[in-house]
Coordinates of C-alpha atoms in Angstrom, one line a residue:
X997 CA -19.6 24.5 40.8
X998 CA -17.7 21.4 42.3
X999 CA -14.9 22.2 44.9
X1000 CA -12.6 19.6 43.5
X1001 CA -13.3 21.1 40.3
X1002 CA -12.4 25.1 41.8
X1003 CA -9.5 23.6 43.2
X1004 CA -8.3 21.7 39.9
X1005 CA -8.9 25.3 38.2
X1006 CA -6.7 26.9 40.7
X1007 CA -4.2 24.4 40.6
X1008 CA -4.2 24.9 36.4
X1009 CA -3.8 28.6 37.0
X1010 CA -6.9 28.9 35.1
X1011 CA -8.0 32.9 34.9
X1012 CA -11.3 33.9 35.9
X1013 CA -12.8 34.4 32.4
X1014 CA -11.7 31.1 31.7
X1015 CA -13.8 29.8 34.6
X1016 CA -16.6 31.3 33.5
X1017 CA -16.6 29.9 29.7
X1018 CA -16.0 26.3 30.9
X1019 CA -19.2 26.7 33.3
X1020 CA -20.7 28.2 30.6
X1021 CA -19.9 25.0 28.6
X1022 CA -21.0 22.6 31.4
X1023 CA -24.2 23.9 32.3
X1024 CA -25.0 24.2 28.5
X1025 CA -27.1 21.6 26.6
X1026 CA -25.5 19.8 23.6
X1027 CA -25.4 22.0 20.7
X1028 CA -26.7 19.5 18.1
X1029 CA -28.3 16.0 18.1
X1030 CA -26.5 13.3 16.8
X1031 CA -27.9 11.3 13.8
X1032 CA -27.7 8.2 12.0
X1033 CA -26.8 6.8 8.3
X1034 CA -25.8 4.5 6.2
X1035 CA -22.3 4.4 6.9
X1036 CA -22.9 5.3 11.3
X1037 CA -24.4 4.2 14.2
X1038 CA -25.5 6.6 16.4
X1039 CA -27.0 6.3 19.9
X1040 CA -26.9 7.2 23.8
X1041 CA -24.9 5.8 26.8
X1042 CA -25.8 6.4 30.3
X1043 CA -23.0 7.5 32.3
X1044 CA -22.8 6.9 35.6
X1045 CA -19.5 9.3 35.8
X1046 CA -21.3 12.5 34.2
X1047 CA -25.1 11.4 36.0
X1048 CA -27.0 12.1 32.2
X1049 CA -26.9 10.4 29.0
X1050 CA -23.7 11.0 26.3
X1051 CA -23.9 11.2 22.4
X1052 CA -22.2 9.1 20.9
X1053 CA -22.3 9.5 16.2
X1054 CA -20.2 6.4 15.5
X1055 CA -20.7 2.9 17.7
X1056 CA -16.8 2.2 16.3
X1057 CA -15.2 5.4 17.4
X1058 CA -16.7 8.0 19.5
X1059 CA -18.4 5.3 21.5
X1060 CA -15.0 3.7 22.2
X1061 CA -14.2 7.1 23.2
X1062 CA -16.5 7.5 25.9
X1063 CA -16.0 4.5 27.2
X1064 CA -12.4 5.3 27.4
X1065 CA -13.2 8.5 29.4
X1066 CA -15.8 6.9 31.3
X1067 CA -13.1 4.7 32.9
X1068 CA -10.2 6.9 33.0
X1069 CA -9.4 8.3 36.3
X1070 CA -7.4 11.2 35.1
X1071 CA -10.9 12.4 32.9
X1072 CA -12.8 14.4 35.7
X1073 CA -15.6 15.5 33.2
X1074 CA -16.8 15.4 29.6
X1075 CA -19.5 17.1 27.5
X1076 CA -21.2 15.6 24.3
X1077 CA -21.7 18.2 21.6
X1078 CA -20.1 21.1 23.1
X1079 CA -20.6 24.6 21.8
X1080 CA -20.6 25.2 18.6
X1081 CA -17.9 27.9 17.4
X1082 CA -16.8 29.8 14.2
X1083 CA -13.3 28.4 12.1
X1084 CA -11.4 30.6 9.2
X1085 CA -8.7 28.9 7.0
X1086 CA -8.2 29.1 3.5
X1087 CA -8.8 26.7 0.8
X1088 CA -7.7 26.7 -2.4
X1089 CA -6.4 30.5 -2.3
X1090 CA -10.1 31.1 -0.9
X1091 CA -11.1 32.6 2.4
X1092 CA -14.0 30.1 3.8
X1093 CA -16.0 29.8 7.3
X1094 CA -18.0 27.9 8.8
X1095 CA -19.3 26.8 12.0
X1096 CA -18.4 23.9 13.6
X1097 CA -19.0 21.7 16.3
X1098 CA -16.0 19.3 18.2
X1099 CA -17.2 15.9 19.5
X1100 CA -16.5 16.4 23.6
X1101 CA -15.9 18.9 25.6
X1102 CA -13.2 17.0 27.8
X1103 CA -12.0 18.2 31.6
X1104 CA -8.9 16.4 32.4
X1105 CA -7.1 16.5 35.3
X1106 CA -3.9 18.3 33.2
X1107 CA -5.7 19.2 30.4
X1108 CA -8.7 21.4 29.6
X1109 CA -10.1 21.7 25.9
X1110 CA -12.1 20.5 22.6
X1111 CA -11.7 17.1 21.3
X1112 CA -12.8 16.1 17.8
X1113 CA -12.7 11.8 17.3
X1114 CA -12.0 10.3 13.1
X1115 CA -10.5 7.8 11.5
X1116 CA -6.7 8.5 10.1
X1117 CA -8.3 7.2 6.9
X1118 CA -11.0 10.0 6.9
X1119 CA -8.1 12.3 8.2
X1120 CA -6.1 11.5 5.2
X1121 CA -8.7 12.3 3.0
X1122 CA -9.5 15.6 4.5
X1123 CA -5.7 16.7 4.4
X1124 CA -6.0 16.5 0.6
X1125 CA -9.5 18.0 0.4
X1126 CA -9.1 20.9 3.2
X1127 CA -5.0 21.5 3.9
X1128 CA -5.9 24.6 5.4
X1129 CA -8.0 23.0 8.0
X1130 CA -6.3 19.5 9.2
X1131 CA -2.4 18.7 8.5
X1132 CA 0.1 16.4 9.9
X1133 CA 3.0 18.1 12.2
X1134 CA 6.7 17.4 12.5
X1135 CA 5.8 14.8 15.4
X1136 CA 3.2 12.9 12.9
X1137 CA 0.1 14.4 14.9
X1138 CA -2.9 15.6 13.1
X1139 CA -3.6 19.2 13.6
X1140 CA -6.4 21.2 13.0
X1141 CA -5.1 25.0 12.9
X1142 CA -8.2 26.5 12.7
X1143 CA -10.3 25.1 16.0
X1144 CA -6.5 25.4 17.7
X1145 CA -6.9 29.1 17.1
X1146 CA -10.1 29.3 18.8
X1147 CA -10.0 27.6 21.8
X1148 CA -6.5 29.6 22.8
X1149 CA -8.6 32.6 22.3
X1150 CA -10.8 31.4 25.0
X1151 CA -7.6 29.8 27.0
X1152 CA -8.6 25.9 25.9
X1153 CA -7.2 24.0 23.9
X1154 CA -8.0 21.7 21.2
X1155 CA -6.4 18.2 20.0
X1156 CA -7.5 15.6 17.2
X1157 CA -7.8 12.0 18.4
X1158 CA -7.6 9.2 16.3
X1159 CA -9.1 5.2 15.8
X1160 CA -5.7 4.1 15.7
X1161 CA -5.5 5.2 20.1
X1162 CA -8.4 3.2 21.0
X1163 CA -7.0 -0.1 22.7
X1164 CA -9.6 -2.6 21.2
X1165 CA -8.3 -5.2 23.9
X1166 CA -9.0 -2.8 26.8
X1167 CA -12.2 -1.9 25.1
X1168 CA -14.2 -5.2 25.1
X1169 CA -12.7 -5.7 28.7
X1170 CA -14.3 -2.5 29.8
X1171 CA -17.3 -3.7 27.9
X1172 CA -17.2 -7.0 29.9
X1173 CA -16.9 -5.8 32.9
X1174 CA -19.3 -2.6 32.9
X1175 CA -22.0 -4.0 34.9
X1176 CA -19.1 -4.9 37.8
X1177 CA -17.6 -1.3 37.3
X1178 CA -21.4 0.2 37.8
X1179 CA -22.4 -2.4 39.9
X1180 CA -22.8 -2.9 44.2
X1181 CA -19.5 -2.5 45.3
X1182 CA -20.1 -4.8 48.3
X1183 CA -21.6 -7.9 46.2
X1184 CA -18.5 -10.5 47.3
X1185 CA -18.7 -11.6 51.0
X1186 CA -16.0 -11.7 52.7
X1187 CA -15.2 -15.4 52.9
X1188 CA -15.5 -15.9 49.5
X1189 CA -13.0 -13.2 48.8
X1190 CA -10.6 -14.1 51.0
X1191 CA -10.9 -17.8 49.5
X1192 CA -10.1 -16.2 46.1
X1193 CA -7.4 -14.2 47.0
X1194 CA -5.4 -17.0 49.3
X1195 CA -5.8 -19.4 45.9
X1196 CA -4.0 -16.0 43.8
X1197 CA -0.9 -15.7 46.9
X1198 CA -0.1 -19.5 46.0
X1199 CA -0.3 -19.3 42.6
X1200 CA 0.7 -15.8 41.5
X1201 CA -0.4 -15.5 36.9
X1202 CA -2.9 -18.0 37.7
X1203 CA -5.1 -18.6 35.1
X1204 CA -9.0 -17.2 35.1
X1205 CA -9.3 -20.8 33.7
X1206 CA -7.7 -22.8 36.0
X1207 CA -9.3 -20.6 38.8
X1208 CA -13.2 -21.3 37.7
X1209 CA -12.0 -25.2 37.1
X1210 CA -11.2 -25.5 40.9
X1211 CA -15.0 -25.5 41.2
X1212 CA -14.9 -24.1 44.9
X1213 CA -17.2 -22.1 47.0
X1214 CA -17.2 -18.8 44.9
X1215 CA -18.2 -17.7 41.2
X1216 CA -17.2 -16.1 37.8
X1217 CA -19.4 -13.3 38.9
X1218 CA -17.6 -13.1 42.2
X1219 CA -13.7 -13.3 40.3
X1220 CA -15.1 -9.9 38.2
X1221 CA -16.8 -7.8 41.1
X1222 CA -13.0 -8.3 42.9
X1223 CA -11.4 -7.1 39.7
X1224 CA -13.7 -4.2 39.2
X1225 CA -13.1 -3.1 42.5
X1226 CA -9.3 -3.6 42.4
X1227 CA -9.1 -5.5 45.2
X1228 CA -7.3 -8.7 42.4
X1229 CA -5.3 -7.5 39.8
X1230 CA -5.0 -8.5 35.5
X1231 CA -3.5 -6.2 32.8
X1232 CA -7.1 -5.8 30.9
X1233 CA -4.8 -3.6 28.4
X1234 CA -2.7 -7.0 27.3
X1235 CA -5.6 -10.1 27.1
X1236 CA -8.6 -10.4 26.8
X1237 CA -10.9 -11.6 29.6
X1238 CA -12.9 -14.1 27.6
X1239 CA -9.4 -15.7 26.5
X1240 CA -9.7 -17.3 29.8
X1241 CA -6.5 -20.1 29.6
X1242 CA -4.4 -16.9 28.9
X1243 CA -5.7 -14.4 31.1
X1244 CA -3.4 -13.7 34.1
X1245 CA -4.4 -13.0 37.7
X1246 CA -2.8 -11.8 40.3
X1247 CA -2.2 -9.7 44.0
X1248 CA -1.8 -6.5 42.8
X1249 CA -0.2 -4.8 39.4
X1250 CA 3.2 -4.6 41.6
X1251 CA 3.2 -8.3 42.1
X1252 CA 2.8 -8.9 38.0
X1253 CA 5.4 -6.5 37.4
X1254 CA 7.7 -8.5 39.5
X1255 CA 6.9 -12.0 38.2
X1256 CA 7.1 -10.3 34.5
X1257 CA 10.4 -8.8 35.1
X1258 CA 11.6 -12.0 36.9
X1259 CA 10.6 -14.1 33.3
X1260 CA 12.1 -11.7 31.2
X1261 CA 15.6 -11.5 33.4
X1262 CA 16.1 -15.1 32.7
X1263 CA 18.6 -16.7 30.3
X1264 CA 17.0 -18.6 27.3
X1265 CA 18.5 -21.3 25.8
X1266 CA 16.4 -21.0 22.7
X1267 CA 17.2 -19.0 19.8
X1268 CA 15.1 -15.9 18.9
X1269 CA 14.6 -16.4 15.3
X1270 CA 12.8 -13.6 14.3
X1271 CA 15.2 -11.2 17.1
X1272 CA 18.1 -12.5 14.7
X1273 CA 16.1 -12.1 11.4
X1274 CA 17.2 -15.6 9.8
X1275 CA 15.2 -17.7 7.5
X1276 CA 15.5 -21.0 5.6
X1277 CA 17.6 -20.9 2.1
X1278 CA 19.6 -17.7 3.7
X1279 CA 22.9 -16.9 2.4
X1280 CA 25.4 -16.1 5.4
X1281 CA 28.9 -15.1 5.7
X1282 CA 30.6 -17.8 7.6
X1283 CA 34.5 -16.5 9.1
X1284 CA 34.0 -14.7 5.3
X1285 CA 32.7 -18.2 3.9
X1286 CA 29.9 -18.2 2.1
X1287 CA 27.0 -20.6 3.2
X1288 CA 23.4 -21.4 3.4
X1289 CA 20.9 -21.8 6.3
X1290 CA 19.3 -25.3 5.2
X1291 CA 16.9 -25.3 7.8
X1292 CA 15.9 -24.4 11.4
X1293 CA 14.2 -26.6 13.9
X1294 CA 13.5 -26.8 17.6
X1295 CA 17.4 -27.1 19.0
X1296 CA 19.4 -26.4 16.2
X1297 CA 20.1 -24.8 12.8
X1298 CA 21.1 -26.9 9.8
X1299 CA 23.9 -24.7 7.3
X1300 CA 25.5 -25.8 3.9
X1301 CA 29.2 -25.1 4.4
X1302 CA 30.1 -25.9 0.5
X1303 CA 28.9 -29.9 0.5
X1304 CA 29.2 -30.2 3.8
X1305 CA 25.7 -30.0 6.4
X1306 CA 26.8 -28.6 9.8
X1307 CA 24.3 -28.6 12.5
X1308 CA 24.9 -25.8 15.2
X1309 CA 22.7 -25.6 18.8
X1310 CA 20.9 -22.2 18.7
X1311 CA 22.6 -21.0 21.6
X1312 CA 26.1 -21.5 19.6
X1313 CA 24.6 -19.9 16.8
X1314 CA 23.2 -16.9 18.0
X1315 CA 26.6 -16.5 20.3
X1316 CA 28.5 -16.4 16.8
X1317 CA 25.9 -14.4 15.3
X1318 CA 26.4 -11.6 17.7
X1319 CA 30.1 -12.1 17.6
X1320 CA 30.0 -11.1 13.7
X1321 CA 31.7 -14.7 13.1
X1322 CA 28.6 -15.9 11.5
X1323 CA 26.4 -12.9 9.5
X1324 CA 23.9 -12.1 6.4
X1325 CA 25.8 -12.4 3.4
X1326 CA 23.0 -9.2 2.2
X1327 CA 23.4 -5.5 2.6
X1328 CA 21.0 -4.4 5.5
X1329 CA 21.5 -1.0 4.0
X1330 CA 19.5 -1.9 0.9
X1331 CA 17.0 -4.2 2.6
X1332 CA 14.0 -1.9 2.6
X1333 CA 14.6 -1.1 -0.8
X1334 CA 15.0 -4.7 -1.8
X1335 CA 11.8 -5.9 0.3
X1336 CA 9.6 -3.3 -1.9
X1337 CA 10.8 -4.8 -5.2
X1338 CA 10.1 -8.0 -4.6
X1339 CA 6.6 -7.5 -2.9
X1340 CA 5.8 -5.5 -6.1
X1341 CA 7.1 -8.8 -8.1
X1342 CA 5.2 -11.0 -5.9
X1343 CA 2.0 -8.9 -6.0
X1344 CA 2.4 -9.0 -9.9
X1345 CA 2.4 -12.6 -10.2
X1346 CA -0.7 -14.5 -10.6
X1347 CA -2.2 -17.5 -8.1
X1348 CA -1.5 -20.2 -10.3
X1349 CA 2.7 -18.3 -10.7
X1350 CA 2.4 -18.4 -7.1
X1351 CA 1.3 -21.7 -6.7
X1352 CA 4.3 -23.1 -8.6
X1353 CA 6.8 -21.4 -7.1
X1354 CA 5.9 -22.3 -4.0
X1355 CA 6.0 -25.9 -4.8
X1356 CA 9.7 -25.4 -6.0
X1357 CA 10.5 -23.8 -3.0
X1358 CA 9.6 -26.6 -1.2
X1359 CA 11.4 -29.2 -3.3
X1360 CA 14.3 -27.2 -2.8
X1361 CA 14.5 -27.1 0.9
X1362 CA 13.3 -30.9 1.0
X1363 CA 16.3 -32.0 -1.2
X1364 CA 18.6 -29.3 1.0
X1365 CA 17.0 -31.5 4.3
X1366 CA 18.1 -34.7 3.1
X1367 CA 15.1 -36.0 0.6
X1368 CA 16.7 -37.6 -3.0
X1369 CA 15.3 -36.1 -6.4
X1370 CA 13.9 -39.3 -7.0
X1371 CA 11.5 -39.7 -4.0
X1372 CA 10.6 -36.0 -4.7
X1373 CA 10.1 -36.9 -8.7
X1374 CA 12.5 -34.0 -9.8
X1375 CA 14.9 -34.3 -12.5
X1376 CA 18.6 -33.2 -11.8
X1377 CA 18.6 -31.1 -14.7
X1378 CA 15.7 -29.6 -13.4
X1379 CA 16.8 -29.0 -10.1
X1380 CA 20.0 -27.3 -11.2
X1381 CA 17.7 -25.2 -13.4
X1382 CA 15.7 -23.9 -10.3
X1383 CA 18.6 -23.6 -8.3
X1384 CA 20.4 -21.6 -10.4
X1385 CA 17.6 -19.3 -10.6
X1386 CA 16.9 -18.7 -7.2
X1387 CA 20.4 -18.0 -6.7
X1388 CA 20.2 -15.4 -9.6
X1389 CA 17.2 -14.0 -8.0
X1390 CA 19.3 -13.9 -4.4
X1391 CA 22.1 -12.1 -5.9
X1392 CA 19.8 -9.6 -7.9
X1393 CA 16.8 -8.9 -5.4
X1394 CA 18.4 -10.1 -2.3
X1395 CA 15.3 -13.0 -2.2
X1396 CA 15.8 -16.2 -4.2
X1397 CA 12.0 -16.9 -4.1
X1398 CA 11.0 -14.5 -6.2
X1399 CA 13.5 -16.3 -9.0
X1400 CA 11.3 -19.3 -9.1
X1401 CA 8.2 -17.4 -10.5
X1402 CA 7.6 -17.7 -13.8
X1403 CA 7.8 -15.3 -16.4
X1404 CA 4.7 -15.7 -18.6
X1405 CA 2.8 -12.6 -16.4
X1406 CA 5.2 -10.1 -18.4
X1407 CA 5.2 -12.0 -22.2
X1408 CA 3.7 -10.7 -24.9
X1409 CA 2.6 -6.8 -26.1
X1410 CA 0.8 -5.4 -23.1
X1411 CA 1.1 -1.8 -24.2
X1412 CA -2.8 -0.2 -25.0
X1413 CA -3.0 0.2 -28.9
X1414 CA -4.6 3.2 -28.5
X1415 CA -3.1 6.8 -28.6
X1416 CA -2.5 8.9 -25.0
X1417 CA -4.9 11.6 -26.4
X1418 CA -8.1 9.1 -27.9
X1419 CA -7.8 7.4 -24.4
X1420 CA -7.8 11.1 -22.7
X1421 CA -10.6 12.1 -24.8
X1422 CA -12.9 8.6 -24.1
X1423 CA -12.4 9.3 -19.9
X1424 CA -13.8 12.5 -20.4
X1425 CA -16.7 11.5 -22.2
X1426 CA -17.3 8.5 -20.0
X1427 CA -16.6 10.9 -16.6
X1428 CA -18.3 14.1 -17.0
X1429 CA -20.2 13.4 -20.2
X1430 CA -21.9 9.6 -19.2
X1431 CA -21.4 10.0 -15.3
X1432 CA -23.8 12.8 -14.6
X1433 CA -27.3 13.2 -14.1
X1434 CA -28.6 14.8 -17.4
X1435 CA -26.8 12.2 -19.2
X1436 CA -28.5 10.0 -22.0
X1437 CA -27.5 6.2 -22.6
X1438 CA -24.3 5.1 -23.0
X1439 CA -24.7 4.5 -26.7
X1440 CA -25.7 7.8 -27.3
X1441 CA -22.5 9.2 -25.7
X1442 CA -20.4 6.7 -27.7
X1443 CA -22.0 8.5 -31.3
X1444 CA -20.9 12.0 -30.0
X1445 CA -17.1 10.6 -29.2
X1446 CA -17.1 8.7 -31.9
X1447 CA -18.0 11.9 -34.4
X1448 CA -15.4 14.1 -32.6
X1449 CA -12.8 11.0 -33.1
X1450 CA -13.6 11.9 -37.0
X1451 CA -13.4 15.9 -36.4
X1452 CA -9.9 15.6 -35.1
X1453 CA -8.8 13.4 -37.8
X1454 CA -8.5 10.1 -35.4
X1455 CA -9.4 6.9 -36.0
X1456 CA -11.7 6.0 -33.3
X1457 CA -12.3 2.5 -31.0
X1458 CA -14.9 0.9 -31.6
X1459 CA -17.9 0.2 -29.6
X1460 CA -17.2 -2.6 -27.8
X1461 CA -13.6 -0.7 -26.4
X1462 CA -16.1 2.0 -25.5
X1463 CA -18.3 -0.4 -23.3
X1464 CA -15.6 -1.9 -21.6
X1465 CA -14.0 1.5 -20.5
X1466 CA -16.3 2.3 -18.8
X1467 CA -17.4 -1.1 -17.2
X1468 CA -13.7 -0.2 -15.6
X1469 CA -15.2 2.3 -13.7
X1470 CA -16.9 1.2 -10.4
X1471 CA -20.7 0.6 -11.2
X1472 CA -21.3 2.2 -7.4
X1473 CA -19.9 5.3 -8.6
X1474 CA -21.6 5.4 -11.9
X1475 CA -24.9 4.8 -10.6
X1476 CA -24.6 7.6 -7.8
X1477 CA -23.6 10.2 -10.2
X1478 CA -26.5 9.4 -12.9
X1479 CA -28.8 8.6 -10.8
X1480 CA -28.1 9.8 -7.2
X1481 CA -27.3 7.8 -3.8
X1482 CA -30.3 6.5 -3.0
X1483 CA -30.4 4.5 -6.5
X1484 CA -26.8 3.7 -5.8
X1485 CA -27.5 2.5 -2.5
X1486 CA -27.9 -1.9 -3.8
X1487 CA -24.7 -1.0 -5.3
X1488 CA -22.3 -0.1 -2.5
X1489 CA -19.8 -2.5 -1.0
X1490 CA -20.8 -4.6 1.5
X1491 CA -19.8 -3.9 4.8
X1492 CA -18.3 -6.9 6.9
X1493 CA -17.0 -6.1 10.0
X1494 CA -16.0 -9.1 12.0
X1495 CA -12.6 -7.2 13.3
X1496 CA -11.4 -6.1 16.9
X1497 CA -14.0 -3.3 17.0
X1498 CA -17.0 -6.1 17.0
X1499 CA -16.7 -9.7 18.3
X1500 CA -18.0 -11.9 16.2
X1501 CA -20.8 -13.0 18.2
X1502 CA -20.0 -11.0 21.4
X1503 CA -18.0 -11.5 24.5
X1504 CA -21.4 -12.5 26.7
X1505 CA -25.0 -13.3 26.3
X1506 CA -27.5 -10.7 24.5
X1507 CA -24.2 -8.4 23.1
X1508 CA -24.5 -8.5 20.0
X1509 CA -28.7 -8.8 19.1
X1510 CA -30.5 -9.0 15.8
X1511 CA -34.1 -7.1 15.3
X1512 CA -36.5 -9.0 12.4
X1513 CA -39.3 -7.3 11.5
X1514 CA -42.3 -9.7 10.4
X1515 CA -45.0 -7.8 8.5

């Protein structure tokens, strides 16, 4: 065993038997092999820190995860498919075990223990399906009792990581910069490093831009083998590395620090809108006035004062704002509240409902900022109609927008004609009766609810109402149930994913690559 590993153990207080089941651990081979499907990626990454290949079952998560460790200083170790150990909960008021099998075995420089990688939304659905095996704590952490249980037996421990930890922006800068990290640590001479850093003393947070633009006697590759080896400095946690006019460079993380804190500590003279939480069309309470924000531009803010149009600096305003001189004429109390009902409202409405509203919203703020009725082709009558609405709405949801929607969505009889217990009695023909795989056509499932319709003295839908129930239900489904997943397989859901977790076409040549197969 290592000696800075005997003395990390020592320092831990770890007992002897506890020694001996973490060596027993790292000298072990992986307990399973990872495999692929439809919905995973699976492969192998060489680590240079461990000296032998890692597992990884998902390209998205548990490879973000080793790449995480694989970078971290604090991680001294960590094991791919450690042991696999016995778990007891109850589900459903039923005893049930199993084996099972955490993602990494992780040594950490204050922590020792078992580590299991998911997505919250997978979490989530497991909380439902298995309460006895993962919850949620007081502190919003997901737990997983059972594999806690066992690894205190043995003196471990065990903790639940989540996709929402991984730090996508760190991620594709680690992924940029791998081949520096792993690379000859000597591969900048010295007089083209010394060139580099004089340019960084003179101009401390100069760009990665406006460095490669000088065109001098050094390279791109030279700029990342110096912050590899921490001999420059960039927060690869806050930009991204190929967002070269906005990626930072400086000394040394001390010197960024300062010049941060040095920005931050000086007075602005602009107003921070969003800080304040003011908007255009705003009712405010002027010295108990009442008043209207008009509209907000670069070095001032336009208010309604009765007829009157007062233009204040920003400064001035958000001096009176604080003050309490100059305030939201709303409740904050019942803003949370309010902001639910109307996205429900909003979310109700359809495009074209939208798309109207929005165009009276804008002739109202245009006639607010000085346009006539006539250039903006608006009858007064009209206008006073929508204005009178959308202070309606204002007073009753606390948002005057959602007054200008039109009211067609919620006319007419939208109530189904059919009884609670005929609609009850059609699900469960169409869901356990249509939706298995023993089941005949869809027609003959319709004659056997339509004959116990008649048994029960009920009048029952026709056909067609038959059909389109269950053309509700997702054909996916349907087709995996009757016919299996294989069969359902055209059917599922393309899966997209141009997000944070995949560049769109890669940060650098041969990233992301595409295999054809010509037969």
């Amino acid at each position: 065993m290592k000696k800075d590993l005997m003395k990390l153990f020592l320092e831990l207080n770890i007992e002897e038997n506890v020694v001996k089941k973490i060596e027993c651990i790292r000298t072990s081979q992986p307990s399973r092999k990872v495999r692929s499907s439809g919905k995973n990626v699976s492969g192998f990454y060489p680590s240079e820190k461990m000296g032998v290949t890692i597992q990884f079952e998902s390209r998205t998560l548990e490879l973000a995860a080793i790449y995480e460790k694989e970078f971290d200083s604090n991680v001294v170790e960590y094991y791919d498919q450690p042991e696999t150990f016995p778990i007891r909960y109850q589900n459903k008021g039923r005893n049930t075990g199993h084996y099972y099998t955490p993602d990494f075995f992780v040594i950490e420089k204050e922590w020792i223990g078992y580590e299991e990688w998911k997505t919250e939304k997978e979490l989530a659905n497991l909380i439902l399906k298995s309460p006895g095996r993962y919850c949620i704590d007081e502190t919003g952490a997901f737990r997983c009792p059972p594999a806690e249980e066992y690894a205190k037996a043995c003196g471990l421990s065990f903790r639940i990581r989540t996709s929402s930890e991984i730090d996508w922006t760190l991620q594709r800068n680690i992924r940029f910069l791998e081949d520096y990290l792993n690379g000859d640590k000597t591969a900048v001479s010295s007089t083209r490093k010394d060139l580099i850093i004089n340019l960084i003393a003179e101009k401390p947070g100069i760009s990665l831009e406006r460095l490669l633009n000088m065109k001098l006697d050094f390279s791109a590759d030279d700029i990342y083998h110096l912050l590899a080896q921490n001999e420059i400095y960039a927060d690869i946690k806050e930009t991204l590395i190929t967002d070269f006019d906005k990626f930072s460079i400086y000394l040394n993380k001390e010197s960024a620090n300062a010049f941060y804190n040095m920005a931050n500590a000086n007075v602005k003279d602009t107003l921070n809108i969003s800080a304040l939480n003011i908007y255009p069309l705003q009712p405010l309470l002027w010295s108990a006035e009442p008043c209207t924000i008009l509209s907000i531009s670069e070095s001032s803010i336009s208010i309604m004062n009765g007829e009157q149009e007062v233009k204040i600096p920003h400064v001035l305003f958000e001096k009176l704002y604080q003050e309490g001189t100059i305030k939201p004429l709303n409740d904050t109390n019942n803003e949370s509240t309010t902001s639910e009902e109307v996205i429900d409202i909003i979310l109700s409405a359809s495009p074209k409902s939208l798309e109207e509203a929005n165009r009276k919203y804008c002739v109202l703020q245009n006639h607010w900022n000085g346009i006539s009725l006539e250039e903006l082709k608006v009858s007064p009558r009209t206008f006073r109609d929508w204005v009178k609405k959308y202070k309606d709405a204002q007073s009753q949801f606390g948002n005057g927008f959602v007054g200008l929607l039109n009211k067609r969505n919620n006319q007419g009889n939208r109530e189904r004609k059919l009884s609670p217990e005929i609609i009850e009695l059609m699900d469960e023909y169409i869901k356990e009766k249509y939706e298995n795989p023993r089941s005949s056509n869809l027609n003959s499932i319709y004659k056997r609810f339509y004959q116990e319709c008649i048994d029960r003295g009920w009048t029952p839908p026709s056909n067609v109402t038959f059909w389109q129930a269950s053309k509700k239900r997702s054909i996916h489904v349907q087709t995996e149930k009757r016919k299996g997943p294989k069969a359902a397989y055209d059917t599922e859901k393309f899966y997209f994913e141009i997000q944070t977790t995949t560049p769109r076409h890669g940060d650098f040549p041969y990233q992301i690559s595409h295999i054809r197969f010509v037969i």
